[in-house]
PDB file of C-alpha atoms in Angstrom:
ATOM      1  CA  UNK A  21      38.865  -7.559  10.185  1.00 60.00           C
ATOM      2  CA  UNK A  22      36.807 -10.232  11.933  1.00 78.00           C
ATOM      3  CA  UNK A  23      34.033 -11.741   9.854  1.00 91.00           C
ATOM      4  CA  UNK A  24      30.656 -10.354  11.027  1.00 94.00           C
ATOM      5  CA  UNK A  25      28.015 -12.576  12.536  1.00 98.00           C
ATOM      6  CA  UNK A  26      24.776 -13.450  10.788  1.00 98.00           C
ATOM      7  CA  UNK A  27      21.578 -11.547  11.500  1.00 99.00           C
ATOM      8  CA  UNK A  28      18.211 -13.252  11.243  1.00 99.00           C
ATOM      9  CA  UNK A  29      15.252 -10.971  10.542  1.00 99.00           C
ATOM     10  CA  UNK A  30      12.606 -13.072  12.265  1.00 99.00           C
ATOM     11  CA  UNK A  31       8.842 -12.654  12.317  1.00 99.00           C
ATOM     12  CA  UNK A  32       7.332 -13.311  15.740  1.00 98.00           C
ATOM     13  CA  UNK A  33       3.799 -13.664  14.402  1.00 97.00           C
ATOM     14  CA  UNK A  34       0.667 -11.888  15.627  1.00 96.00           C
ATOM     15  CA  UNK A  35       1.175 -12.483  19.353  1.00 94.00           C
ATOM     16  CA  UNK A  36       0.343 -16.057  20.315  1.00 95.00           C
ATOM     17  CA  UNK A  37       3.671 -17.846  20.980  1.00 96.00           C
ATOM     18  CA  UNK A  38       2.214 -21.069  19.551  1.00 96.00           C
ATOM     19  CA  UNK A  39       1.981 -19.348  16.169  1.00 97.00           C
ATOM     20  CA  UNK A  40       5.754 -18.870  16.066  1.00 97.00           C
ATOM     21  CA  UNK A  41       7.444 -20.934  13.362  1.00 98.00           C
ATOM     22  CA  UNK A  42       9.656 -23.863  14.321  1.00 98.00           C
ATOM     23  CA  UNK A  43      12.608 -22.181  12.634  1.00 99.00           C
ATOM     24  CA  UNK A  44      12.069 -18.970  14.584  1.00 99.00           C
ATOM     25  CA  UNK A  45      11.982 -20.899  17.865  1.00 98.00           C
ATOM     26  CA  UNK A  46      15.155 -22.784  16.943  1.00 99.00           C
ATOM     27  CA  UNK A  47      16.997 -19.570  16.084  1.00 99.00           C
ATOM     28  CA  UNK A  48      15.922 -17.947  19.339  1.00 99.00           C
ATOM     29  CA  UNK A  49      17.212 -20.943  21.266  1.00 98.00           C
ATOM     30  CA  UNK A  50      20.703 -20.628  19.747  1.00 98.00           C
ATOM     31  CA  UNK A  51      20.894 -16.831  19.564  1.00 99.00           C
ATOM     32  CA  UNK A  52      23.802 -14.908  21.052  1.00 98.00           C
ATOM     33  CA  UNK A  53      21.725 -11.725  20.986  1.00 99.00           C
ATOM     34  CA  UNK A  54      18.074 -10.789  20.488  1.00 99.00           C
ATOM     35  CA  UNK A  55      16.990  -7.339  19.351  1.00 98.00           C
ATOM     36  CA  UNK A  56      13.236  -7.054  19.765  1.00 98.00           C
ATOM     37  CA  UNK A  57      10.296  -4.687  19.393  1.00 95.00           C
ATOM     38  CA  UNK A  58       7.484  -3.752  21.773  1.00 92.00           C
ATOM     39  CA  UNK A  59       4.958  -6.112  20.204  1.00 91.00           C
ATOM     40  CA  UNK A  60       7.027  -9.209  20.999  1.00 95.00           C
ATOM     41  CA  UNK A  61       5.498 -10.935  24.024  1.00 93.00           C
ATOM     42  CA  UNK A  62       7.341 -12.097  27.133  1.00 94.00           C
ATOM     43  CA  UNK A  63       6.233 -15.659  26.348  1.00 96.00           C
ATOM     44  CA  UNK A  64       8.093 -15.548  23.034  1.00 97.00           C
ATOM     45  CA  UNK A  65      11.167 -13.984  24.623  1.00 97.00           C
ATOM     46  CA  UNK A  66      11.240 -16.855  27.119  1.00 97.00           C
ATOM     47  CA  UNK A  67      12.097 -19.146  24.197  1.00 98.00           C
ATOM     48  CA  UNK A  68      15.373 -17.309  23.652  1.00 98.00           C
ATOM     49  CA  UNK A  69      18.734 -18.545  24.901  1.00 98.00           C
ATOM     50  CA  UNK A  70      18.803 -17.376  28.551  1.00 98.00           C
ATOM     51  CA  UNK A  71      22.415 -16.272  28.104  1.00 98.00           C
ATOM     52  CA  UNK A  72      21.705 -14.163  25.024  1.00 98.00           C
ATOM     53  CA  UNK A  73      22.164 -10.415  25.156  1.00 98.00           C
ATOM     54  CA  UNK A  74      18.773  -8.746  24.841  1.00 98.00           C
ATOM     55  CA  UNK A  75      18.229  -5.281  23.427  1.00 98.00           C
ATOM     56  CA  UNK A  76      14.808  -3.650  23.452  1.00 97.00           C
ATOM     57  CA  UNK A  77      14.263  -1.121  20.675  1.00 96.00           C
ATOM     58  CA  UNK A  78      10.626  -0.400  21.484  1.00 86.00           C
ATOM     59  CA  UNK A  79       9.149   0.201  18.038  1.00 62.00           C
ATOM     60  CA  UNK A  80       5.395   0.745  17.863  1.00 60.00           C
ATOM     61  CA  UNK A  81       3.105   3.001  15.877  1.00 58.00           C
ATOM     62  CA  UNK A  82       4.045   6.605  16.601  1.00 57.00           C
ATOM     63  CA  UNK A  83       6.462   5.719  19.414  1.00 57.00           C
ATOM     64  CA  UNK A  84      10.052   4.559  19.036  1.00 57.00           C
ATOM     65  CA  UNK A  85      12.714   4.108  21.713  1.00 76.00           C
ATOM     66  CA  UNK A  86      15.264   4.261  18.889  1.00 91.00           C
ATOM     67  CA  UNK A  87      14.980   5.821  15.467  1.00 93.00           C
ATOM     68  CA  UNK A  88      15.164   3.420  12.533  1.00 95.00           C
ATOM     69  CA  UNK A  89      18.587   4.790  11.593  1.00 96.00           C
ATOM     70  CA  UNK A  90      19.816   4.040  15.113  1.00 97.00           C
ATOM     71  CA  UNK A  91      18.446   0.504  14.930  1.00 97.00           C
ATOM     72  CA  UNK A  92      20.237  -0.001  11.621  1.00 98.00           C
ATOM     73  CA  UNK A  93      23.518   1.111  13.177  1.00 98.00           C
ATOM     74  CA  UNK A  94      22.900  -1.123  16.192  1.00 98.00           C
ATOM     75  CA  UNK A  95      22.421  -4.166  13.961  1.00 98.00           C
ATOM     76  CA  UNK A  96      25.801  -3.687  12.317  1.00 98.00           C
ATOM     77  CA  UNK A  97      27.416  -3.177  15.727  1.00 97.00           C
ATOM     78  CA  UNK A  98      25.861  -6.379  17.085  1.00 98.00           C
ATOM     79  CA  UNK A  99      26.990  -8.326  14.017  1.00 98.00           C
ATOM     80  CA  UNK A 100      30.576  -7.379  14.851  1.00 96.00           C
ATOM     81  CA  UNK A 101      30.075  -8.497  18.435  1.00 96.00           C
ATOM     82  CA  UNK A 102      28.109 -11.766  18.120  1.00 98.00           C
ATOM     83  CA  UNK A 103      27.798 -14.768  15.786  1.00 98.00           C
ATOM     84  CA  UNK A 104      24.040 -15.356  15.748  1.00 98.00           C
ATOM     85  CA  UNK A 105      21.750 -12.346  16.161  1.00 99.00           C
ATOM     86  CA  UNK A 106      17.966 -12.510  16.013  1.00 99.00           C
ATOM     87  CA  UNK A 107      16.196  -9.310  15.026  1.00 99.00           C
ATOM     88  CA  UNK A 108      12.720 -10.145  16.289  1.00 98.00           C
ATOM     89  CA  UNK A 109       9.709  -8.294  14.899  1.00 97.00           C
ATOM     90  CA  UNK A 110       5.981  -8.707  15.425  1.00 96.00           C
ATOM     91  CA  UNK A 111       4.073 -10.275  12.550  1.00 97.00           C
ATOM     92  CA  UNK A 112       6.157 -10.678   9.398  1.00 98.00           C
ATOM     93  CA  UNK A 113       9.325  -8.576   9.070  1.00 98.00           C
ATOM     94  CA  UNK A 114       8.627  -7.792   5.419  1.00 98.00           C
ATOM     95  CA  UNK A 115       4.993  -6.689   5.810  1.00 98.00           C
ATOM     96  CA  UNK A 116       4.986  -3.160   7.256  1.00 96.00           C
ATOM     97  CA  UNK A 117       7.810  -4.210   9.560  1.00 94.00           C
ATOM     98  CA  UNK A 118      10.557  -2.165   7.874  1.00 96.00           C
ATOM     99  CA  UNK A 119      12.517  -5.374   7.528  1.00 98.00           C
ATOM    100  CA  UNK A 120      13.405  -4.464   3.960  1.00 98.00           C
ATOM    101  CA  UNK A 121      15.064  -1.250   5.138  1.00 98.00           C
ATOM    102  CA  UNK A 122      17.148  -3.158   7.657  1.00 98.00           C
ATOM    103  CA  UNK A 123      18.067  -5.732   5.019  1.00 99.00           C
ATOM    104  CA  UNK A 124      19.238  -2.960   2.682  1.00 99.00           C
ATOM    105  CA  UNK A 125      21.425  -1.498   5.420  1.00 98.00           C
ATOM    106  CA  UNK A 126      22.931  -4.872   6.293  1.00 98.00           C
ATOM    107  CA  UNK A 127      23.657  -5.584   2.645  1.00 98.00           C
ATOM    108  CA  UNK A 128      25.290  -2.169   2.265  1.00 98.00           C
ATOM    109  CA  UNK A 129      27.606  -2.989   5.179  1.00 97.00           C
ATOM    110  CA  UNK A 130      28.358  -6.560   4.040  1.00 97.00           C
ATOM    111  CA  UNK A 131      26.607  -8.148   7.003  1.00 98.00           C
ATOM    112  CA  UNK A 132      25.136 -11.578   6.153  1.00 98.00           C
ATOM    113  CA  UNK A 133      21.460 -11.920   6.940  1.00 99.00           C
ATOM    114  CA  UNK A 134      18.511 -14.229   6.474  1.00 99.00           C
ATOM    115  CA  UNK A 135      14.778 -13.520   6.549  1.00 99.00           C
ATOM    116  CA  UNK A 136      12.486 -15.830   8.518  1.00 99.00           C
ATOM    117  CA  UNK A 137       8.830 -15.061   7.770  1.00 99.00           C
ATOM    118  CA  UNK A 138       6.155 -14.882  10.425  1.00 98.00           C
ATOM    119  CA  UNK A 139       2.380 -15.063  10.333  1.00 98.00           C
ATOM    120  CA  UNK A 140       1.264 -11.554   9.509  1.00 98.00           C
ATOM    121  CA  UNK A 141      -1.306  -9.903  11.768  1.00 97.00           C
ATOM    122  CA  UNK A 142      -4.093  -9.945   9.181  1.00 98.00           C
ATOM    123  CA  UNK A 143      -3.917 -13.717   8.742  1.00 98.00           C
ATOM    124  CA  UNK A 144      -3.359 -14.470  12.414  1.00 97.00           C
ATOM    125  CA  UNK A 145      -6.102 -12.213  13.742  1.00 96.00           C
ATOM    126  CA  UNK A 146      -8.709 -13.370  11.249  1.00 97.00           C
ATOM    127  CA  UNK A 147      -7.852 -17.027  11.842  1.00 96.00           C
ATOM    128  CA  UNK A 148      -8.324 -16.424  15.558  1.00 93.00           C
ATOM    129  CA  UNK A 149     -11.935 -15.538  14.710  1.00 95.00           C
ATOM    130  CA  UNK A 150     -12.276 -18.503  12.315  1.00 95.00           C
ATOM    131  CA  UNK A 151     -12.658 -16.030   9.444  1.00 97.00           C
ATOM    132  CA  UNK A 152     -11.025 -16.224   5.995  1.00 98.00           C
ATOM    133  CA  UNK A 153      -9.476 -13.324   4.121  1.00 99.00           C
ATOM    134  CA  UNK A 154     -10.758 -14.620   0.776  1.00 99.00           C
ATOM    135  CA  UNK A 155     -13.897 -16.639   0.098  1.00 98.00           C
ATOM    136  CA  UNK A 156     -15.601 -17.732  -3.093  1.00 98.00           C
ATOM    137  CA  UNK A 157     -18.433 -15.355  -3.908  1.00 98.00           C
ATOM    138  CA  UNK A 158     -17.348 -12.789  -1.316  1.00 98.00           C
ATOM    139  CA  UNK A 159     -13.716 -11.829  -1.938  1.00 99.00           C
ATOM    140  CA  UNK A 160     -11.452 -12.720  -4.849  1.00 98.00           C
ATOM    141  CA  UNK A 161      -8.445 -10.828  -3.497  1.00 99.00           C
ATOM    142  CA  UNK A 162      -6.962  -9.362  -0.340  1.00 99.00           C
ATOM    143  CA  UNK A 163      -4.855  -6.227  -0.002  1.00 98.00           C
ATOM    144  CA  UNK A 164      -2.568  -5.292   2.860  1.00 98.00           C
ATOM    145  CA  UNK A 165      -2.729  -1.524   3.376  1.00 97.00           C
ATOM    146  CA  UNK A 166      -0.942   0.765   5.821  1.00 95.00           C
ATOM    147  CA  UNK A 167      -2.993   3.378   7.613  1.00 93.00           C
ATOM    148  CA  UNK A 168       0.103   5.061   9.001  1.00 83.00           C
ATOM    149  CA  UNK A 169       2.107   7.738   7.253  1.00 71.00           C
ATOM    150  CA  UNK A 170       5.171   9.750   8.175  1.00 67.00           C
ATOM    151  CA  UNK A 171       4.789  12.994  10.139  1.00 60.00           C
ATOM    152  CA  UNK A 172       1.105  12.286  10.881  1.00 58.00           C
ATOM    153  CA  UNK A 173       0.164  12.929   7.256  1.00 66.00           C
ATOM    154  CA  UNK A 174      -2.955  11.397   5.770  1.00 68.00           C
ATOM    155  CA  UNK A 175      -2.462   8.034   4.046  1.00 73.00           C
ATOM    156  CA  UNK A 176      -2.175   8.413   0.280  1.00 80.00           C
ATOM    157  CA  UNK A 177      -3.566   5.471  -1.661  1.00 92.00           C
ATOM    158  CA  UNK A 178      -5.374   4.706  -4.881  1.00 95.00           C
ATOM    159  CA  UNK A 179      -8.725   4.880  -3.140  1.00 97.00           C
ATOM    160  CA  UNK A 180     -10.706   4.052  -6.256  1.00 97.00           C
ATOM    161  CA  UNK A 181      -8.973   0.685  -6.590  1.00 98.00           C
ATOM    162  CA  UNK A 182      -9.227   0.029  -2.858  1.00 98.00           C
ATOM    163  CA  UNK A 183     -12.988   0.649  -2.868  1.00 98.00           C
ATOM    164  CA  UNK A 184     -13.594  -2.702  -4.545  1.00 98.00           C
ATOM    165  CA  UNK A 185     -16.392  -4.787  -2.983  1.00 98.00           C
ATOM    166  CA  UNK A 186     -14.711  -7.997  -4.191  1.00 98.00           C
ATOM    167  CA  UNK A 187     -11.530  -7.221  -2.224  1.00 99.00           C
ATOM    168  CA  UNK A 188     -10.802  -7.697   1.472  1.00 99.00           C
ATOM    169  CA  UNK A 189      -8.842  -4.769   2.890  1.00 99.00           C
ATOM    170  CA  UNK A 190      -6.525  -5.494   5.809  1.00 99.00           C
ATOM    171  CA  UNK A 191      -5.576  -2.142   7.322  1.00 98.00           C
ATOM    172  CA  UNK A 192      -2.469  -2.049   9.507  1.00 97.00           C
ATOM    173  CA  UNK A 193      -1.866   0.838  11.926  1.00 94.00           C
ATOM    174  CA  UNK A 194      -5.118   2.493  10.934  1.00 94.00           C
ATOM    175  CA  UNK A 195      -6.915   3.363  14.182  1.00 93.00           C
ATOM    176  CA  UNK A 196      -5.932   7.038  14.226  1.00 91.00           C
ATOM    177  CA  UNK A 197      -6.528   7.536  10.511  1.00 93.00           C
ATOM    178  CA  UNK A 198      -9.749   5.513  10.301  1.00 95.00           C
ATOM    179  CA  UNK A 199     -11.917   8.625   9.752  1.00 95.00           C
ATOM    180  CA  UNK A 200      -9.862   9.418   6.646  1.00 94.00           C
ATOM    181  CA  UNK A 201      -9.807   5.802   5.460  1.00 96.00           C
ATOM    182  CA  UNK A 202     -13.543   5.270   5.918  1.00 98.00           C
ATOM    183  CA  UNK A 203     -14.360   8.634   4.373  1.00 97.00           C
ATOM    184  CA  UNK A 204     -12.235   8.007   1.285  1.00 97.00           C
ATOM    185  CA  UNK A 205     -13.632   4.523   0.742  1.00 98.00           C
ATOM    186  CA  UNK A 206     -17.196   5.800   1.053  1.00 98.00           C
ATOM    187  CA  UNK A 207     -16.404   8.703  -1.248  1.00 98.00           C
ATOM    188  CA  UNK A 208     -15.139   6.292  -3.900  1.00 98.00           C
ATOM    189  CA  UNK A 209     -18.183   4.079  -3.824  1.00 98.00           C
ATOM    190  CA  UNK A 210     -17.709   1.355  -1.201  1.00 99.00           C
ATOM    191  CA  UNK A 211     -21.153   0.907   0.413  1.00 98.00           C
ATOM    192  CA  UNK A 212     -21.677   2.145   3.951  1.00 98.00           C
ATOM    193  CA  UNK A 213     -23.032  -1.258   5.002  1.00 98.00           C
ATOM    194  CA  UNK A 214     -19.761  -3.003   4.085  1.00 98.00           C
ATOM    195  CA  UNK A 215     -18.821  -5.135   7.129  1.00 98.00           C
ATOM    196  CA  UNK A 216     -15.785  -4.173   9.208  1.00 98.00           C
ATOM    197  CA  UNK A 217     -13.974  -6.062  11.962  1.00 97.00           C
ATOM    198  CA  UNK A 218     -11.594  -4.343  14.383  1.00 96.00           C
ATOM    199  CA  UNK A 219      -9.259  -6.634  16.343  1.00 96.00           C
ATOM    200  CA  UNK A 220      -7.234  -5.252  19.240  1.00 95.00           C
ATOM    201  CA  UNK A 221      -4.248  -7.236  20.590  1.00 94.00           C
ATOM    202  CA  UNK A 222      -5.053 -10.072  18.224  1.00 94.00           C
ATOM    203  CA  UNK A 223      -4.275 -13.681  19.229  1.00 93.00           C
ATOM    204  CA  UNK A 224      -3.249 -12.628  22.759  1.00 92.00           C
ATOM    205  CA  UNK A 225      -5.085 -13.089  26.083  1.00 91.00           C
ATOM    206  CA  UNK A 226      -5.994  -9.380  25.878  1.00 91.00           C
ATOM    207  CA  UNK A 227      -7.718  -9.669  22.508  1.00 93.00           C
ATOM    208  CA  UNK A 228     -10.907  -7.704  21.919  1.00 92.00           C
ATOM    209  CA  UNK A 229     -12.778  -7.419  18.664  1.00 93.00           C
ATOM    210  CA  UNK A 230     -15.927  -5.856  17.389  1.00 93.00           C
ATOM    211  CA  UNK A 231     -17.942  -5.915  14.223  1.00 95.00           C
ATOM    212  CA  UNK A 232     -19.280  -2.780  12.607  1.00 96.00           C
ATOM    213  CA  UNK A 233     -19.914  -1.299   9.172  1.00 97.00           C
ATOM    214  CA  UNK A 234     -17.937   1.166   7.120  1.00 98.00           C
ATOM    215  CA  UNK A 235     -20.508   3.862   7.756  1.00 98.00           C
ATOM    216  CA  UNK A 236     -20.490   3.405  11.539  1.00 96.00           C
ATOM    217  CA  UNK A 237     -17.003   2.208  12.411  1.00 96.00           C
ATOM    218  CA  UNK A 238     -15.585   5.592  13.423  1.00 95.00           C
ATOM    219  CA  UNK A 239     -18.357   6.217  15.959  1.00 94.00           C
ATOM    220  CA  UNK A 240     -17.913   2.698  17.290  1.00 92.00           C
ATOM    221  CA  UNK A 241     -14.159   3.124  17.649  1.00 91.00           C
ATOM    222  CA  UNK A 242     -14.679   6.282  19.687  1.00 90.00           C
ATOM    223  CA  UNK A 243     -17.271   4.603  21.888  1.00 90.00           C
ATOM    224  CA  UNK A 244     -15.198   1.509  22.618  1.00 88.00           C
ATOM    225  CA  UNK A 245     -11.869   3.312  22.965  1.00 86.00           C
ATOM    226  CA  UNK A 246      -9.772   0.694  21.169  1.00 89.00           C
ATOM    227  CA  UNK A 247      -6.033   1.322  21.161  1.00 86.00           C
ATOM    228  CA  UNK A 248      -3.184   0.122  18.918  1.00 87.00           C
ATOM    229  CA  UNK A 249      -2.133  -2.470  18.028  1.00 90.00           C
ATOM    230  CA  UNK A 250      -5.318  -3.026  16.054  1.00 95.00           C
ATOM    231  CA  UNK A 251      -6.042  -4.786  12.802  1.00 97.00           C
ATOM    232  CA  UNK A 252      -8.912  -3.379  10.753  1.00 98.00           C
ATOM    233  CA  UNK A 253     -10.431  -5.741   8.191  1.00 99.00           C
ATOM    234  CA  UNK A 254     -12.982  -4.388   5.725  1.00 99.00           C
ATOM    235  CA  UNK A 255     -14.986  -6.559   3.365  1.00 99.00           C
ATOM    236  CA  UNK A 256     -17.815  -8.971   2.806  1.00 98.00           C
ATOM    237  CA  UNK A 257     -15.911 -11.901   4.349  1.00 98.00           C
ATOM    238  CA  UNK A 258     -16.777 -10.407   7.745  1.00 97.00           C
ATOM    239  CA  UNK A 259     -20.402 -11.410   7.110  1.00 96.00           C
ATOM    240  CA  UNK A 260     -19.276 -15.006   7.676  1.00 97.00           C
ATOM    241  CA  UNK A 261     -18.846 -14.188  11.371  1.00 94.00           C
ATOM    242  CA  UNK A 262     -22.492 -15.086  11.947  1.00 90.00           C
ATOM    243  CA  UNK A 263     -21.723 -18.692  10.961  1.00 92.00           C
ATOM    244  CA  UNK A 264     -18.030 -19.186  11.610  1.00 92.00           C
ATOM    245  CA  UNK A 265     -16.814 -16.858  14.313  1.00 73.00           C
ATOM    246  CA  UNK A 266     -16.654 -17.084  18.091  1.00 61.00           C
ATOM    247  CA  UNK A 267     -19.556 -16.081  20.342  1.00 58.00           C
ATOM    248  CA  UNK A 268     -19.518 -12.402  21.186  1.00 50.00           C
ATOM    249  CA  UNK A 269     -20.192 -10.471  24.360  1.00 47.00           C
ATOM    250  CA  UNK A 270     -21.657  -6.975  24.267  1.00 43.00           C
ATOM    251  CA  UNK A 271     -19.386  -4.515  26.080  1.00 46.00           C
ATOM    252  CA  UNK A 272     -21.214  -1.371  25.021  1.00 46.00           C
ATOM    253  CA  UNK A 273     -23.328   0.553  27.562  1.00 46.00           C
ATOM    254  CA  UNK A 274     -26.691  -1.053  28.315  1.00 44.00           C
ATOM    255  CA  UNK A 275     -28.358   2.144  27.122  1.00 37.00           C
ATOM    256  CA  UNK A 276     -27.158   1.275  23.627  1.00 38.00           C
ATOM    257  CA  UNK A 277     -28.334  -2.347  23.552  1.00 34.00           C
ATOM    258  CA  UNK A 278     -30.556  -4.525  25.663  1.00 35.00           C
ATOM    259  CA  UNK A 279     -29.320  -7.689  27.317  1.00 34.00           C
ATOM    260  CA  UNK A 280     -30.173  -9.737  24.227  1.00 34.00           C
ATOM    261  CA  UNK A 281     -27.771  -7.605  22.175  1.00 31.00           C
ATOM    262  CA  UNK A 282     -30.395  -6.570  19.655  1.00 33.00           C
ATOM    263  CA  UNK A 283     -29.655  -3.692  17.324  1.00 34.00           C
ATOM    264  CA  UNK A 284     -31.285  -0.285  17.498  1.00 36.00           C
ATOM    265  CA  UNK A 285     -30.339   0.404  13.884  1.00 37.00           C
ATOM    266  CA  UNK A 286     -32.509  -0.020  10.807  1.00 38.00           C
ATOM    267  CA  UNK A 287     -29.663  -1.842   9.067  1.00 42.00           C
ATOM    268  CA  UNK A 288     -29.545  -4.425  11.852  1.00 40.00           C
ATOM    269  CA  UNK A 289     -25.849  -3.819  12.470  1.00 42.00           C
ATOM    270  CA  UNK A 290     -24.565  -5.243  15.718  1.00 40.00           C
ATOM    271  CA  UNK A 291     -21.660  -3.530  17.405  1.00 42.00           C
ATOM    272  CA  UNK A 292     -20.299  -6.101  19.730  1.00 45.00           C
ATOM    273  CA  UNK A 293     -17.073  -7.056  21.362  1.00 55.00           C
ATOM    274  CA  UNK A 294     -15.570 -10.379  22.277  1.00 52.00           C
ATOM    275  CA  UNK A 295     -12.761 -10.827  24.760  1.00 45.00           C
ATOM    276  CA  UNK A 296     -10.567 -13.874  24.285  1.00 45.00           C
TER     277      UNK A 296
END
């Protein structure tokens, strides 16, 4: 039997092609085949060998062109067909990218593979706003948390430990379950005035973001109609936006705020959106 080719599980980063690693770009340039997800931009795909076979598997939250089991089977098939295969995933393949499942399948079928990390969405999106995930006096830790569960079930987490004011929470795939997430965190003691930042299409030309609070974020999400992919960051580090972040433009109806973007809330919370 012919020796199988090598598969590279490559992170494409949060969206901006300039945030791709040098190694990822080099592997794309020499690839015989590229298997990629929906969140991989055309600009990143342009870096691939123009003669490489390209296979779109269309994975996004709640919508898959192929089931994960079918993607696993496809990877083994491509390894028997090509020498250098890039499995290209948004963000980092091992952070809510199901890269570990694909690695297990490849190992089970004796297909050699290598993992090439990418900048995960939480780091990339926050850096785009000049905001840190940890900061002395504001956050001593950061936790990456999925807001998505199988079969549309509610996310099951240790909410008591998550409701820690000294921790930054980076919620992936949490737009649809934000009412549950916010409710559980409030129920377990995280203050309603805890700052929240929602970033849609982070680090891309279509980026939008807005700042809210834990007690108001669900109403704001409904009003602004943000869609996945979104990164939700909860924690006191968001308060640094007043000093570090980009200027913001109010996109809410004028009936909500005047032209000076002043708040109509006693807590002074500003719900505003910036477009990159």
